[in-house]
Amino acid sequence: MDAVLDIVGAIEGFEQLGVEAVYAWPVAMGNGWVEAEHGQLPVPAPATAILLEGVELATGGPVEGKPRHPPGRAGARPRRGSATNSGGW
């Protein structure tokens, strides 16, 4: 429910502000493993990796572990334009 409210709230805010395009840098990915109640989990988690198939990813950064929660990654996928081209919202 939290992710749905994030998305609906962002879209409503864009509408009220008259935003015509949204651009994003490549998505930063973590790597390695994190400890959870279920034990050690890979980063990115398998479901998150599937959500990000075809999305431009940042590489070589200092990100260790989990830099972004899965709803944020899912939101980056459907309408993502590049910060360096005219693609957009």
Short mmCIF file of N, CA and C in Angstrom, two decimals, residues 17-49:
data_model
loop_
_atom_site.label_atom_id
_atom_site.label_comp_id
_atom_site.label_asym_id
_atom_site.label_seq_id
_atom_site.Cartn_x
_atom_site.Cartn_y
_atom_site.Cartn_z
N LEU A 17 1.85 20.63 -10.26
CA LEU A 17 2.98 21.52 -10.54
C LEU A 17 3.20 21.76 -12.03
N GLY A 18 2.46 21.06 -12.88
CA GLY A 18 2.62 21.23 -14.32
C GLY A 18 3.89 20.61 -14.88
N VAL A 19 4.41 19.60 -14.23
CA VAL A 19 5.63 18.93 -14.69
C VAL A 19 5.33 18.19 -15.98
N GLU A 20 6.12 18.44 -17.02
CA GLU A 20 5.89 17.81 -18.32
C GLU A 20 6.86 16.67 -18.60
N ALA A 21 8.00 16.63 -17.92
CA ALA A 21 8.98 15.56 -18.15
C ALA A 21 9.73 15.30 -16.85
N VAL A 22 10.09 14.04 -16.64
CA VAL A 22 10.87 13.64 -15.48
C VAL A 22 12.08 12.87 -16.00
N TYR A 23 13.27 13.23 -15.54
CA TYR A 23 14.49 12.57 -15.98
C TYR A 23 15.17 11.95 -14.77
N ALA A 24 15.94 10.90 -15.00
CA ALA A 24 16.64 10.23 -13.91
C ALA A 24 18.02 9.78 -14.38
N TRP A 25 18.95 9.75 -13.44
CA TRP A 25 20.26 9.18 -13.71
C TRP A 25 20.11 7.66 -13.69
N PRO A 26 21.11 6.95 -14.16
CA PRO A 26 21.05 5.48 -14.06
C PRO A 26 20.83 5.06 -12.61
N VAL A 27 20.14 3.97 -12.42
CA VAL A 27 19.80 3.47 -11.10
C VAL A 27 21.04 2.86 -10.44
N ALA A 28 21.33 3.28 -9.21
CA ALA A 28 22.47 2.73 -8.46
C ALA A 28 22.08 1.37 -7.89
N MET A 29 22.92 0.40 -8.11
CA MET A 29 22.67 -0.95 -7.61
C MET A 29 23.69 -1.26 -6.53
N GLY A 30 23.23 -1.93 -5.52
CA GLY A 30 24.14 -2.44 -4.51
C GLY A 30 24.69 -3.78 -4.97
N ASN A 31 25.51 -4.38 -4.15
CA ASN A 31 26.02 -5.71 -4.48
C ASN A 31 26.37 -6.43 -3.19
N GLY A 32 26.59 -7.69 -3.29
CA GLY A 32 26.97 -8.48 -2.13
C GLY A 32 25.78 -9.13 -1.47
N TRP A 33 25.79 -9.10 -0.14
CA TRP A 33 24.77 -9.79 0.65
C TRP A 33 24.35 -8.90 1.81
N VAL A 34 23.10 -9.03 2.24
CA VAL A 34 22.61 -8.34 3.43
C VAL A 34 22.01 -9.37 4.37
N GLU A 35 22.02 -9.06 5.67
CA GLU A 35 21.42 -9.92 6.68
C GLU A 35 19.96 -9.51 6.86
N ALA A 36 19.06 -10.47 6.85
CA ALA A 36 17.63 -10.24 7.08
C ALA A 36 17.14 -11.30 8.05
N GLU A 37 15.89 -11.17 8.48
CA GLU A 37 15.32 -12.18 9.37
C GLU A 37 15.35 -13.56 8.76
N HIS A 38 15.31 -13.61 7.43
CA HIS A 38 15.30 -14.89 6.73
C HIS A 38 16.70 -15.42 6.46
N GLY A 39 17.71 -14.73 6.94
CA GLY A 39 19.09 -15.13 6.69
C GLY A 39 19.75 -14.18 5.71
N GLN A 40 20.82 -14.63 5.08
CA GLN A 40 21.53 -13.80 4.11
C GLN A 40 20.76 -13.78 2.79
N LEU A 41 20.64 -12.57 2.22
CA LEU A 41 19.97 -12.40 0.93
C LEU A 41 20.91 -11.71 -0.04
N PRO A 42 20.86 -12.08 -1.33
CA PRO A 42 21.71 -11.41 -2.31
C PRO A 42 21.20 -10.01 -2.62
N VAL A 43 22.12 -9.13 -2.98
CA VAL A 43 21.77 -7.78 -3.42
C VAL A 43 22.27 -7.63 -4.85
N PRO A 44 21.39 -7.33 -5.81
CA PRO A 44 19.95 -7.14 -5.62
C PRO A 44 19.24 -8.47 -5.42
N ALA A 45 18.08 -8.40 -4.76
CA ALA A 45 17.25 -9.60 -4.60
C ALA A 45 16.80 -10.07 -5.98
N PRO A 46 16.55 -11.36 -6.16
CA PRO A 46 16.17 -11.87 -7.47
C PRO A 46 14.96 -11.15 -8.09
N ALA A 47 13.93 -10.88 -7.30
CA ALA A 47 12.75 -10.18 -7.85
C ALA A 47 13.11 -8.76 -8.29
N THR A 48 13.96 -8.10 -7.52
CA THR A 48 14.38 -6.74 -7.87
C THR A 48 15.20 -6.75 -9.16
N ALA A 49 16.06 -7.73 -9.31
CA ALA A 49 16.86 -7.86 -10.54
C ALA A 49 15.95 -8.02 -11.75
#
